[in-house]
Coordinates of C-alpha atoms and ligand atoms in Angstrom, one line a residue:
X3 CA 3.1 16.7 22.1
X4 CA 3.4 19.9 20.1
X5 CA 3.7 19.4 16.3
X6 CA 1.1 16.5 16.3
X7 CA -1.8 16.9 13.9
X8 CA -5.0 15.4 15.4
X9 CA -8.0 14.1 13.4
X10 CA -10.7 16.8 13.0
X11 CA -13.4 16.4 15.7
X12 CA -16.0 15.3 13.2
X13 CA -13.9 12.3 12.2
X14 CA -12.8 11.4 15.7
X15 CA -16.5 11.4 16.6
X16 CA -17.3 9.2 13.7
X17 CA -14.5 6.7 14.4
X18 CA -15.6 6.4 18.0
X19 CA -19.3 6.0 17.1
X20 CA -18.4 3.3 14.6
X21 CA -16.5 1.4 17.3
X22 CA -13.1 1.7 15.7
X23 CA -11.6 3.9 18.4
X24 CA -11.9 2.3 21.8
X25 CA -10.3 5.0 24.0
X26 CA -7.9 2.4 25.4
X27 CA -4.2 2.7 25.5
X28 CA -1.9 0.1 23.9
X29 CA -0.8 -0.9 27.4
X30 CA -4.4 -1.5 28.6
X31 CA -5.2 -3.7 25.6
X32 CA -1.9 -5.6 26.1
X33 CA -2.3 -6.0 29.8
X34 CA -5.8 -7.5 29.3
X35 CA -4.2 -10.1 27.0
X36 CA -1.3 -10.7 29.5
X37 CA -4.0 -11.7 32.0
X38 CA -6.3 -13.5 29.7
X39 CA -3.7 -15.8 28.1
X40 CA -1.3 -15.7 31.2
X41 CA 0.1 -19.2 31.0
X42 CA 0.4 -19.4 27.2
X43 CA 3.7 -18.9 25.4
X44 CA 3.9 -15.4 23.9
X45 CA 7.5 -15.4 22.6
X46 CA 10.1 -18.0 21.8
X47 CA 13.7 -16.9 21.0
X48 CA 16.3 -18.5 18.9
X49 CA 18.5 -18.9 21.9
X50 CA 15.9 -21.2 23.4
X51 CA 14.3 -18.8 25.9
X52 CA 10.5 -18.8 26.2
X53 CA 8.2 -16.1 27.7
X54 CA 4.6 -16.6 28.7
X55 CA 2.0 -13.8 28.5
X56 CA 2.4 -13.5 32.3
X57 CA 6.1 -13.0 31.9
X58 CA 5.7 -10.3 29.3
X59 CA 3.2 -8.5 31.6
X60 CA 5.4 -8.7 34.6
X61 CA 8.7 -7.8 32.9
X62 CA 7.2 -4.9 30.9
X63 CA 5.7 -3.4 34.1
X64 CA 9.1 -3.9 35.8
X65 CA 10.9 -2.0 33.1
X66 CA 8.2 0.7 33.1
X67 CA 8.7 1.2 36.8
X68 CA 12.5 1.4 36.4
X69 CA 12.2 4.0 33.6
X70 CA 9.8 6.0 35.8
X71 CA 12.3 5.8 38.7
X72 CA 15.0 7.0 36.3
X73 CA 13.0 10.1 35.5
X74 CA 11.1 9.2 32.3
X75 CA 7.8 11.1 32.2
X76 CA 4.6 10.8 30.2
X77 CA 5.0 11.7 26.5
X78 CA 8.8 11.8 26.8
X79 CA 10.2 10.5 23.5
X80 CA 12.4 7.4 23.7
X81 CA 14.7 6.3 20.9
X82 CA 14.4 2.5 20.6
X83 CA 17.1 0.9 18.5
X84 CA 17.2 -2.8 19.4
X85 CA 17.5 -5.8 17.2
X86 CA 14.9 -8.6 17.2
X87 CA 15.3 -9.9 20.8
X88 CA 13.0 -10.5 23.7
X89 CA 14.6 -7.5 25.4
X90 CA 13.5 -5.3 22.5
X91 CA 9.9 -6.5 22.9
X92 CA 10.0 -5.9 26.6
X93 CA 11.7 -2.5 26.1
X94 CA 8.9 -1.4 23.7
X95 CA 6.1 -2.5 26.1
X96 CA 8.0 -1.1 29.1
X97 CA 8.5 2.3 27.5
X98 CA 4.7 2.4 26.8
X99 CA 4.0 1.5 30.4
X100 CA 6.2 4.3 31.6
X101 CA 4.1 6.6 29.4
X102 CA 7.1 7.2 27.0
X103 CA 6.7 7.5 23.2
X104 CA 9.0 5.1 21.5
X105 CA 10.6 6.1 18.2
X106 CA 11.1 2.9 16.3
X107 CA 14.6 3.3 14.9
X108 CA 16.3 0.5 12.9
X109 CA 19.4 -1.3 14.2
X110 CA 21.1 -0.3 11.0
X111 CA 20.7 3.4 11.6
X112 CA 23.8 5.4 12.5
X113 CA 24.6 8.9 13.8
X114 CA 23.1 10.7 10.8
X115 CA 19.7 9.1 11.3
X116 CA 19.6 8.7 15.1
X117 CA 21.0 12.2 15.6
X118 CA 18.3 13.7 13.5
X119 CA 15.5 11.8 15.2
X120 CA 16.9 12.7 18.6
X121 CA 17.1 16.4 17.7
X122 CA 13.7 16.6 15.9
X123 CA 11.9 14.8 18.8
X124 CA 14.0 16.2 21.7
X125 CA 14.3 12.6 22.9
X126 CA 14.9 12.0 26.6
X127 CA 16.1 8.4 26.4
X128 CA 18.0 6.1 24.1
X129 CA 17.7 2.3 24.3
X130 CA 20.3 0.5 22.2
X131 CA 22.4 -2.6 21.9
X132 CA 25.9 -2.4 23.5
X133 CA 27.8 -3.6 20.5
X134 CA 26.7 -5.2 17.2
X135 CA 29.4 -6.5 14.8
X136 CA 32.0 -4.3 16.4
X137 CA 29.9 -1.1 16.3
X138 CA 29.8 0.5 19.7
X139 CA 26.4 2.1 20.3
X140 CA 27.4 3.7 23.6
X141 CA 30.2 5.6 21.8
X142 CA 27.5 6.9 19.4
X143 CA 25.3 7.8 22.3
X144 CA 28.1 10.2 23.6
X145 CA 28.1 11.9 20.2
X146 CA 24.3 12.1 20.3
X147 CA 24.3 13.9 23.7
X148 CA 26.2 16.7 22.0
X149 CA 23.6 16.9 19.2
X150 CA 20.5 16.6 21.5
X151 CA 21.0 17.9 25.0
X152 CA 17.6 16.5 26.0
X153 CA 19.0 13.0 25.9
X154 CA 19.9 12.2 29.5
X155 CA 19.1 8.5 29.8
X156 CA 21.0 5.7 28.0
X157 CA 20.0 2.0 28.4
X158 CA 21.9 -0.8 26.7
X159 CA 21.2 -4.5 26.1
X160 CA 23.5 -7.4 25.3
X161 CA 26.7 -6.1 27.0
X162 CA 28.0 -4.1 29.9
X163 CA 26.8 -0.5 30.4
X164 CA 29.4 2.3 30.7
X165 CA 29.4 4.5 33.8
X166 CA 26.2 6.6 33.8
X167 CA 24.4 4.3 31.5
X168 CA 22.1 1.4 32.6
X169 CA 21.9 -2.2 31.5
X170 CA 18.4 -3.4 30.5
X171 CA 19.1 -7.0 31.7
X172 CA 20.1 -5.8 35.1
X173 CA 16.9 -3.7 35.4
X174 CA 14.9 -6.7 34.4
X175 CA 16.5 -8.8 37.1
X176 CA 15.5 -6.3 39.8
X177 CA 11.9 -6.8 41.0
X178 CA 11.1 -3.1 41.6
X179 CA 7.4 -3.9 41.5
X180 CA 7.8 -5.5 45.0
X181 CA 8.9 -2.0 46.3
X182 CA 6.9 0.4 44.1
X183 CA 3.2 0.2 43.3
X184 CA 2.5 0.0 39.5
X185 CA -0.2 2.7 40.2
X186 CA 2.5 5.3 39.9
X187 CA 2.7 4.7 36.1
X188 CA 0.9 7.4 34.1
X189 CA -2.0 6.8 31.7
X190 CA -1.4 8.7 28.5
X191 CA -4.3 10.2 26.5
X192 CA -5.4 7.6 23.9
X193 CA -5.9 10.5 21.4
X194 CA -2.2 11.4 21.6
X195 CA 0.8 9.8 19.9
X196 CA 1.8 6.4 21.4
X197 CA 4.5 5.5 18.9
X198 CA 6.6 7.4 16.4
X199 CA 7.2 5.4 13.3
X200 CA 9.7 6.3 10.5
X201 CA 8.6 7.4 7.1
X202 CA 9.8 5.5 4.1
X203 CA 11.1 8.8 3.0
X204 CA 10.9 11.0 0.0
X205 CA 12.3 14.1 1.5
X206 CA 15.9 15.2 2.3
X207 CA 15.2 14.8 6.0
X208 CA 13.4 11.7 7.3
X209 CA 10.0 12.2 8.9
X210 CA 8.5 10.9 12.0
X211 CA 5.0 9.4 12.0
X212 CA 2.8 9.9 15.1
X213 CA 0.5 6.8 15.7
X214 CA -2.0 7.4 18.5
X215 CA -3.2 4.8 20.9
X216 CA -6.6 4.9 19.3
X217 CA -5.4 4.6 15.8
X218 CA -2.7 1.9 16.5
X219 CA -4.9 -0.3 18.7
X220 CA -7.5 -0.3 16.0
X221 CA -4.8 -1.0 13.4
X222 CA -3.5 -4.2 15.0
X223 CA -6.9 -5.5 16.3
X224 CA -8.5 -5.1 12.9
X225 CA -5.4 -6.5 11.2
X226 CA -5.4 -9.6 13.4
X227 CA -9.0 -10.2 12.3
X228 CA -8.2 -9.7 8.6
X229 CA -5.4 -12.3 8.9
X230 CA -7.6 -14.6 11.0
X231 CA -5.0 -14.9 13.9
X232 CA -5.9 -16.9 17.0
X233 CA -4.3 -18.9 19.8
X234 CA -3.0 -21.4 17.3
X235 CA -0.9 -18.8 15.5
X236 CA 2.8 -19.2 15.5
X237 CA 4.4 -16.3 13.6
X238 CA 7.9 -15.8 12.4
X239 CA 8.7 -12.2 11.3
X240 CA 12.3 -11.9 10.2
X241 CA 12.1 -8.2 9.5
X242 CA 13.2 -5.5 12.0
X243 CA 10.8 -5.6 14.9
X244 CA 10.3 -1.8 15.0
X245 CA 9.0 -1.7 11.4
X246 CA 5.2 -1.1 11.3
X247 CA 4.8 -4.4 9.4
X248 CA 6.5 -6.4 12.1
X249 CA 5.1 -4.4 15.0
X250 CA 1.4 -3.8 14.2
X251 CA 0.4 -5.2 10.8
X252 CA -0.5 -7.6 12.4
X253 CA 3.0 -8.2 13.8
X254 CA 3.9 -8.6 17.4
X255 CA 0.8 -6.8 18.7
X256 CA -1.6 -8.6 16.4
X257 CA -0.2 -11.9 17.5
X258 CA -0.5 -11.0 21.1
X259 CA -4.0 -9.7 20.6
X260 CA -5.0 -13.1 19.3
X261 CA -3.3 -15.2 22.0
X262 CA -0.7 -16.6 19.6
X263 CA 3.1 -16.9 19.8
X264 CA 5.9 -15.0 18.0
X265 CA 9.1 -16.7 17.2
X266 CA 12.0 -14.2 17.3
X267 CA 15.0 -14.7 15.1
X268 CA 18.3 -12.8 15.5
X269 CA 19.2 -13.5 11.9
X270 CA 17.1 -13.0 8.7
X271 CA 19.2 -15.7 6.9
X272 CA 17.1 -18.6 5.5
X273 CA 19.7 -21.1 6.8
X274 CA 18.8 -20.0 10.2
X275 CA 15.0 -19.5 9.7
X276 CA 14.2 -22.9 8.1
X277 CA 15.2 -25.0 11.2
X278 CA 13.3 -22.5 13.4
X279 CA 10.2 -22.9 11.3
X280 CA 10.4 -26.6 11.6
X281 CA 11.2 -26.7 15.3
X282 CA 8.4 -24.4 16.4
X283 CA 5.9 -25.5 13.8
X284 CA 5.5 -21.9 12.4
X285 CA 2.0 -21.3 11.0
X286 CA 2.6 -17.8 9.6
X287 CA 5.7 -16.5 7.9
X288 CA 5.9 -12.8 7.4
X289 CA 8.4 -11.3 4.9
X290 CA 9.1 -8.9 2.1
X291 CA 8.8 -10.5 -1.4
X292 CA 12.6 -10.9 -1.5
X293 CA 12.4 -13.2 1.5
X294 CA 9.5 -15.2 0.1
X295 CA 11.6 -15.8 -3.0
X296 CA 14.6 -16.8 -0.9
X297 CA 12.3 -19.3 1.0
X298 CA 11.0 -20.8 -2.2
X299 CA 14.4 -21.1 -3.8
X300 CA 16.4 -22.3 -0.8
X301 CA 18.3 -25.5 -1.8
X302 CA 17.6 -27.2 1.6
X303 CA 13.9 -26.2 1.9
X304 CA 12.6 -29.7 1.2
X305 CA 14.8 -31.2 4.0
X306 CA 12.6 -29.3 6.5
X307 CA 9.1 -30.2 7.7
X308 CA 7.1 -27.0 7.0
X309 CA 3.8 -28.8 7.2
X310 CA 2.5 -26.4 9.9
X311 CA 2.7 -23.4 7.6
X312 CA -0.7 -22.0 6.9
X313 CA -0.1 -18.6 5.4
X314 CA 2.6 -16.3 4.0
X315 CA 2.0 -12.6 4.7
X316 CA 3.9 -10.4 2.3
X317 CA 4.2 -6.8 1.3
X318 CA 6.6 -3.8 1.5
X319 CA 7.3 -4.1 -2.2
X320 CA 5.4 -5.8 -5.0
X321 CA 5.1 -9.5 -5.1
X322 CA 5.8 -10.7 -8.5
X323 CA 2.8 -12.7 -9.8
X324 CA 5.1 -15.6 -10.9
X325 CA 6.3 -15.8 -7.3
X326 CA 2.8 -15.6 -5.9
X327 CA 1.7 -18.5 -8.2
X328 CA 4.5 -20.8 -6.8
X329 CA 3.4 -20.4 -3.1
X330 CA 0.5 -22.9 -3.0
X331 CA 2.0 -25.6 -5.1
X332 CA 5.5 -25.5 -3.5
X333 CA 4.8 -24.5 0.1
X334 CA 1.3 -25.9 0.4
X335 CA 0.0 -22.7 2.1
X336 CA -2.0 -19.6 1.4
X337 CA -0.7 -16.1 0.8
X338 CA -2.0 -12.7 1.9
X339 CA -0.6 -9.6 0.1
X340 CA -0.5 -6.3 1.9
X341 CA 0.1 -2.8 0.5
X342 CA 1.1 -1.1 3.7
X343 CA 2.6 2.2 4.8
X344 CA 4.0 3.4 8.1
X345 CA 1.6 6.4 7.7
X346 CA -1.2 3.9 8.3
X347 CA -3.0 2.8 5.2
X348 CA -3.3 -1.0 4.9
X349 CA -4.7 -2.8 1.8
X350 CA -5.0 -6.6 2.2
X351 CA -6.1 -9.5 0.1
X352 CA -8.4 -11.8 2.0
X353 CA -8.0 -15.6 2.5
X354 CA -11.4 -16.3 0.8
X355 CA -10.8 -14.0 -2.2
X356 CA -10.9 -15.5 -5.7
X357 CA -7.5 -16.7 -7.0
X358 CA -7.0 -13.8 -9.4
X359 CA -7.4 -11.3 -6.5
X360 CA -5.1 -13.1 -4.2
X361 CA -2.4 -13.6 -6.8
X362 CA -2.5 -10.4 -8.9
X363 CA -3.7 -7.6 -6.6
X364 CA -2.4 -5.9 -3.5
X365 CA -5.9 -6.0 -1.8
X366 CA -8.4 -3.5 -0.5
X367 CA -8.6 -1.4 2.7
X368 CA -8.7 -3.4 5.8
X369 CA -11.2 -1.2 7.6
X370 CA -14.8 -0.3 6.4
X371 CA -13.9 3.2 7.8
X372 CA -11.1 3.6 5.2
X373 CA -11.6 5.9 2.2
X374 CA -9.3 6.0 -0.9
X375 CA -9.1 7.8 -4.1
X376 CA -7.1 7.1 -7.3
X377 CA -6.1 10.5 -8.6
X378 CA -4.8 11.5 -11.9
X379 CA -1.6 13.3 -11.0
X380 CA -1.9 15.7 -13.9
X381 CA -5.5 16.9 -13.5
X382 CA -6.1 16.2 -9.8
X383 CA -9.4 14.5 -10.8
X384 CA -10.3 10.9 -10.0
X385 CA -8.9 8.5 -12.5
X386 CA -11.4 6.6 -14.6
X387 CA -12.0 3.0 -13.4
X388 CA -9.0 0.9 -14.4
X389 CA -6.9 3.9 -15.2
X390 CA -3.6 4.5 -13.3
X391 CA -3.4 7.2 -10.7
X392 CA -1.9 8.2 -7.4
X393 CA -3.4 6.5 -4.3
X394 CA -4.8 8.8 -1.7
X395 CA -6.0 7.5 1.7
X396 CA -7.9 8.7 4.7
X397 CA -9.2 6.6 7.6
X398 CA -9.3 5.7 11.3
X399 CA -5.6 4.5 11.2
X400 CA -4.1 6.9 8.6
X401 CA -2.3 9.9 10.0
X402 CA -3.3 13.5 9.3
X403 CA 0.2 14.9 9.4
X404 CA 3.9 14.0 10.1
X405 CA 5.3 15.0 13.5
X406 CA 6.7 18.6 13.6
X407 CA 6.6 19.0 9.8
X408 CA 4.0 21.6 9.0
X409 CA 5.6 22.7 5.7
X410 CA 5.9 19.2 4.4
X411 CA 2.4 18.3 5.6
X412 CA 0.9 21.0 3.4
X413 CA 2.2 19.0 0.4
X414 CA 1.8 15.4 1.6
X415 CA -1.9 15.7 2.6
X416 CA -4.8 17.1 0.6
X417 CA -6.7 20.0 2.2
X418 CA -9.5 17.5 3.2
X419 CA -7.0 15.2 4.9
X420 CA -6.1 12.5 2.4
X421 CA -2.6 11.2 2.6
X422 CA -1.0 11.3 -0.8
X423 CA 0.9 8.0 -0.9
X424 CA 3.0 8.7 -4.0
X425 CA 2.2 5.2 -5.2
X426 CA 0.7 4.7 -8.6
X427 CA -2.1 2.1 -8.6
X428 CA -5.1 1.1 -10.7
X429 CA -8.4 -0.4 -9.7
X430 CA -8.9 -4.1 -10.5
X431 CA -12.4 -4.9 -11.6
X432 CA -12.9 -6.7 -8.2
X433 CA -12.4 -3.4 -6.3
X434 CA -8.9 -4.2 -5.2
X435 CA -5.8 -2.2 -6.1
X436 CA -2.8 -3.2 -8.2
X437 CA 0.4 -1.3 -7.6
X438 CA 1.9 -0.1 -10.9
X439 CA 4.7 2.2 -9.9
X440 CA 5.3 5.4 -8.0
X441 CA 5.7 9.1 -8.5
X442 CA 7.6 9.6 -5.2
X443 CA 11.3 9.9 -5.5
X444 CA 12.5 6.9 -3.4
X445 CA 14.3 3.6 -4.0
X446 CA 12.7 0.4 -2.6
X447 CA 15.6 -1.9 -1.8
X448 CA 13.9 -5.2 -1.0
X449 CA 11.2 -3.4 1.1
X450 CA 13.7 -0.9 2.7
X451 CA 12.9 2.6 1.5
X452 CA 15.6 5.0 0.7
X453 CA 14.8 8.7 -0.1
X454 CA 16.7 9.8 -3.2
X455 CA 16.9 13.4 -1.9
X456 CA 18.3 12.3 1.4
X457 CA 21.1 10.2 -0.1
X458 CA 21.8 12.9 -2.7
X459 CA 22.3 15.4 0.0
X460 CA 24.9 13.2 1.7
X461 CA 26.7 12.5 -1.6
X462 CA 26.7 16.2 -2.5
X463 CA 28.7 16.9 0.7
X464 CA 31.7 15.1 -0.9
X465 CA 34.2 17.8 -2.0
X466 CA 34.9 16.2 -5.4
X467 CA 31.2 16.1 -6.5
X468 CA 29.6 19.0 -8.4
X469 CA 26.1 17.4 -8.8
X470 CA 24.4 14.0 -8.3
X471 CA 21.2 12.1 -8.9
X472 CA 20.3 8.9 -7.1
X473 CA 18.0 6.5 -9.0
X474 CA 16.8 3.0 -8.7
X475 CA 18.5 0.3 -10.7
X476 CA 16.9 -3.1 -11.2
X477 CA 18.2 -6.0 -9.2
X478 CA 17.1 -9.6 -9.6
X479 CA 17.1 -10.3 -5.8
X480 CA 16.1 -7.0 -4.1
X481 CA 14.0 -5.5 -6.9
X482 CA 15.9 -2.2 -6.7
X483 CA 19.2 -0.9 -5.6
X484 CA 20.6 2.7 -5.5
X485 CA 22.7 3.9 -8.4
X486 CA 24.4 7.2 -8.0
X487 CA 25.0 9.3 -11.1
X488 CA 27.6 12.1 -10.4
X489 CA 29.3 15.0 -12.1
X490 CA 32.7 15.6 -10.7
X491 CA 34.5 19.0 -10.2
X492 CA 37.2 19.4 -12.9
X493 CA 40.3 17.4 -12.2
X494 CA 38.7 15.2 -9.5
X495 CA 38.1 11.5 -9.7
X496 CA 36.0 9.1 -7.6
X497 CA 35.4 5.4 -7.1
X498 CA 32.6 3.6 -5.4
X499 CA 34.7 2.4 -2.5
X500 CA 35.9 5.9 -1.8
X501 CA 32.3 7.3 -1.9
X502 CA 31.1 4.5 0.3
X503 CA 33.8 5.1 2.9
X504 CA 32.9 8.8 2.9
X505 CA 29.2 8.1 3.4
X506 CA 29.8 5.6 6.2
X507 CA 32.6 7.3 8.1
X508 CA 32.2 11.0 7.5
X509 CA 28.4 11.3 6.9
X510 CA 27.7 8.3 9.3
X511 CA 24.7 7.0 7.4
X512 CA 23.1 3.5 7.6
X513 CA 24.9 1.0 5.4
X514 CA 21.7 -0.2 3.6
X515 CA 21.4 3.3 1.9
X516 CA 24.8 3.1 0.2
X517 CA 24.8 3.4 -3.6
X518 CA 25.8 0.0 -5.1
X519 CA 26.8 1.5 -8.4
X520 CA 28.5 4.8 -9.4
X521 CA 28.2 6.3 -12.8
X522 CA 30.4 9.3 -13.5
X523 CA 29.0 11.5 -16.3
X524 CA 29.8 14.9 -17.8
X525 CA 26.2 16.1 -17.8
X526 CA 22.7 15.0 -16.9
X527 CA 19.7 14.7 -19.3
X528 CA 17.3 17.5 -18.5
X529 CA 13.5 17.7 -18.7
X530 CA 12.0 20.6 -20.7
X531 CA 11.7 22.6 -17.5
X532 CA 15.4 22.1 -16.9
X533 CA 15.2 19.6 -14.0
X534 CA 17.4 16.4 -14.0
X535 CA 15.5 13.8 -16.0
X536 CA 15.5 10.9 -13.6
X537 CA 13.3 8.8 -15.7
X538 CA 15.9 9.0 -18.5
X539 CA 18.6 8.0 -16.0
X540 CA 16.5 5.1 -14.6
X541 CA 16.0 3.9 -18.2
X542 CA 19.7 4.2 -19.0
X543 CA 20.8 2.2 -16.0
X544 CA 18.1 -0.4 -16.5
X545 CA 19.3 -0.9 -20.1
X546 CA 22.9 -1.2 -19.0
X547 CA 22.0 -3.8 -16.3
X548 CA 20.1 -5.8 -18.9
X549 CA 23.0 -5.7 -21.3
X550 CA 25.3 -6.8 -18.5
X551 CA 23.0 -9.7 -17.6
X552 CA 22.8 -10.8 -21.2
X553 CA 19.1 -9.9 -21.6
X554 CA 17.8 -8.8 -25.0
Ligands
OOB9 C1 5.6 -0.8 4.4 O1 5.7 0.4 4.9 P1 6.8 1.5 4.5 O2 6.3 2.8 5.1 O3 8.1 1.0 4.7 O4 6.7 1.7 2.9 C2 5.5 2.1 2.3 C3 5.7 2.0 0.8 C4 4.4 2.1 0.0 O5 4.0 3.5 -0.2 C5 4.8 1.5 -1.3 O6 5.6 2.3 -2.1 C6 5.6 0.3 -0.9 O7 6.1 0.7 0.4 N1 4.8 -0.9 -0.7 C7 4.5 -1.7 -1.7 C8 3.7 -2.8 -1.1 N2 3.7 -2.6 0.2 C9 4.4 -1.5 0.4 N3 4.7 -1.6 -3.1 C10 4.1 -2.6 -3.8 N4 3.4 -3.7 -3.3 C11 3.2 -3.8 -2.0 N5 2.5 -4.9 -1.5 O8 6.3 -1.2 3.5 C12 4.6 -1.7 5.0 C13 3.9 -1.3 6.2 C14 3.0 -2.1 6.8 C15 2.8 -3.4 6.2 C16 3.5 -3.8 5.1 C17 4.4 -3.0 4.5

């Protein structure tokens, strides 16, 4: 795994001594649970299927053996792009069993993103749906092979495989473990990357985040403790399964570590989720604040029996205090806030914290091994208590560098290994942090991060556009959406639908990144050093949105 930045020996030693790093692979920890809780239900799907722990163990070994037979080798990178289905869960676990390193792509990603990840990682395999809403992923796979010659294995789920590709459901129906001993499967080094997560993104090119077995196992085991998960836990996580929040914070792996059950939903719509919550007596609902608001405000909520609900776990963007305050009186359950990042840092409020901490802060580090600083971005010195500054983190589950990104790493990490999060926070007197804003240039669309530079690069490729700036505009539902300010070449004109068509069909980007407003201007406001003044643009669009919504 060239291009991976390990923890310095001194820290690795400390994390082992402290008992954070167990030197066990994710597969070893999961297999232990598959045996311990064998007959318990691990997964229920919205199509009625149920899987016990024993089923998950058997089927993931089976897929691992098939991948091994098809030529997948230890540390080979595997693009996983499956929606929230049992096949996705088994594909993730099976890839790990084969020694492969899954790259947790989103179902919404298209050729621009997947092609980039495939090239950067030299991925060997691609696991995808056959078709979703008319989009043919096997056709995209053909284009990917041209971009990344390393890609020689394509597996699909939910539809027939084209010649040369394999169907995941068919492999899962073939008990290869009766012919081949599971002892052929390799054991990866727990100090090497187990999973490649995707960065929220502040750069033109999205980054991959290497999470090692040691770091990720500790991440979800500790997280399951902090959220007090156990065999009674029934968790619904209607966010993409590959996202760090849904996978490991505490997510799928945290639920399985505790012996609980995850309810999988193919749709994030509240109309679909409410009956699922009632039917399966969901105890934990995980969502970004937009989803918590949708739950609170749903007109039919009171028609459903949600009496099993014990806790809402929310993060990804800031939970408005007014929304936080409604949870207990209206849903009758607790809330735990998390400030999380795919790079690893996790700040959680605790269930027994005083009310002001639970409602108004984003928590404190989940591990006693975590260190953080709040740094004045101007001086580089620690901010005074209560003063706003950039959050820097270092710890047993915070990476020391992005994968194959040496140049960017020099900026994103301090020389002594702190990850510079780009988030602006201040310290609450209780020792918890409160998120106040950010200095990184990205747009947080309902928890989904969009790098301004990345979308600007795609917009600038349009022949009519001379210059552009993508900024966040406020949105009542999602918090933020992308607004594109553009300067056109003389004599050109452009509308939002034309720009969207170009971004989707020519640039082939994921739909959630599309600008939702286009502002054509003659010039940009500049800062005194001559850069585009994005702050001024953000203020301008915020003022216009307020006028449009009748605010004062
Ligand atoms: C989670 O991870 P990412 O990598 O998609 O996004 C990280 C960024 C943070 O740097 C921050 O800007 C924002 O998302 N964020 C929050 C927040 N939680 C995340 N901003 C305000 N308040 C919060 N509570 O989003 C993520 C990863 C694991 C667990 C939960 C969320």
